[in-house]
Amino acid sequence: MSVAEAIRTEDKIRSYIFDEYPFLAAKGLHDEDPLLGVLDSLAVLGLIGFIEPEFSLHLDTSDITDENFATIASIKQLVQRLSPPSRTPGTSTQQYQLGT
């Protein structure tokens, strides 16, 4: 994941949280501020419901930990870790075989 993609990822996560919980935006929540004790378990489920389709990921139960959902920055790191590596534009992972 490139730096630009990482920034977009963090922005998307932050926007979702602030849209769903405007009081956090009003408090001036920063990316490293703790979410634990601020978001309840239903809020975390909503966040998972956002992350999976938004980033085309599947979170296993082992991914749903206090550490991974502690801050906006830690959620971004989780998404980065689970995301497939970026490809250079114009390249393909598909291989072709020439017939004989």
XYZ file of C-alpha atoms in Angstrom:
100
model
C 0.000 0.000 0.000
C 1.456 3.342 -1.013
C 1.641 6.347 1.276
C -1.203 8.017 -0.642
C -3.359 4.889 -0.279
C -2.585 4.748 3.451
C -3.679 8.369 3.857
C -6.896 7.696 1.931
C -7.522 4.631 4.101
C -7.111 6.661 7.274
C -9.338 9.427 5.870
C -12.097 6.938 5.005
C -11.998 5.365 8.461
C -11.998 8.779 10.162
C -14.871 10.011 7.972
C -16.962 6.941 8.769
C -16.394 7.321 12.509
C -17.118 11.055 12.466
C -20.239 10.598 10.308
C -21.612 7.898 12.607
C -20.478 9.518 15.872
C -20.351 13.299 15.357
C -19.620 13.900 19.030
C -16.135 12.448 18.409
C -15.467 15.006 15.688
C -16.700 17.747 18.019
C -14.285 16.513 20.697
C -11.418 16.804 18.221
C -10.552 13.095 18.158
C -7.105 12.501 16.644
C -5.822 9.374 14.910
C -3.845 8.239 17.964
C -6.579 8.970 20.535
C -8.072 5.868 22.153
C -11.378 4.545 20.853
C -11.650 1.921 23.585
C -14.247 3.020 26.079
C -15.581 5.525 23.540
C -17.009 3.071 21.009
C -19.090 0.201 22.356
C -19.267 -3.302 20.882
C -22.139 -2.397 18.549
C -20.136 0.532 17.216
C -17.211 -1.798 16.542
C -19.548 -4.170 14.667
C -20.726 -1.217 12.582
C -17.116 -0.298 11.887
C -16.396 -3.866 10.781
C -19.481 -3.704 8.548
C -17.975 -0.596 6.961
C -14.375 -1.860 6.660
C -15.063 -5.205 4.994
C -16.898 -3.952 1.896
C -15.092 -0.600 1.710
C -11.655 -2.218 1.526
C -12.731 -5.613 0.089
C -11.518 -7.450 3.166
C -12.754 -10.242 5.378
C -11.943 -9.890 9.063
C -11.508 -13.120 10.997
C -12.463 -13.225 14.657
C -8.728 -13.224 15.429
C -8.493 -9.773 13.769
C -11.118 -8.271 16.067
C -8.984 -7.326 19.041
C -8.682 -4.331 21.332
C -5.232 -3.720 19.885
C -6.494 -3.591 16.273
C -9.418 -1.287 17.130
C -7.681 0.871 19.750
C -7.262 3.963 17.549
C -7.956 5.158 14.030
C -4.258 4.612 13.303
C -4.374 0.984 14.510
C -7.451 0.293 12.371
C -5.576 1.710 9.375
C -2.646 -0.601 10.150
C -5.034 -3.567 10.288
C -6.477 -2.661 6.889
C -2.971 -2.229 5.450
C -1.853 -5.576 6.833
C -4.855 -7.424 5.384
C -4.878 -5.630 2.023
C -3.230 -7.316 -0.945
C -0.035 -5.653 -2.139
C -0.467 -2.831 -4.629
C 0.340 -3.472 -8.243
C 2.042 -1.071 -10.570
C -0.553 0.421 -12.939
C -0.533 -1.365 -16.266
C 0.726 -4.654 -14.856
C -1.277 -7.824 -14.610
C -1.076 -10.755 -12.255
C -2.627 -12.969 -14.904
C -0.212 -15.208 -16.765
C -0.782 -16.394 -20.288
C 0.486 -19.569 -21.872
C 1.115 -19.737 -25.564
C -0.502 -22.682 -27.274
C 1.565 -25.037 -29.392
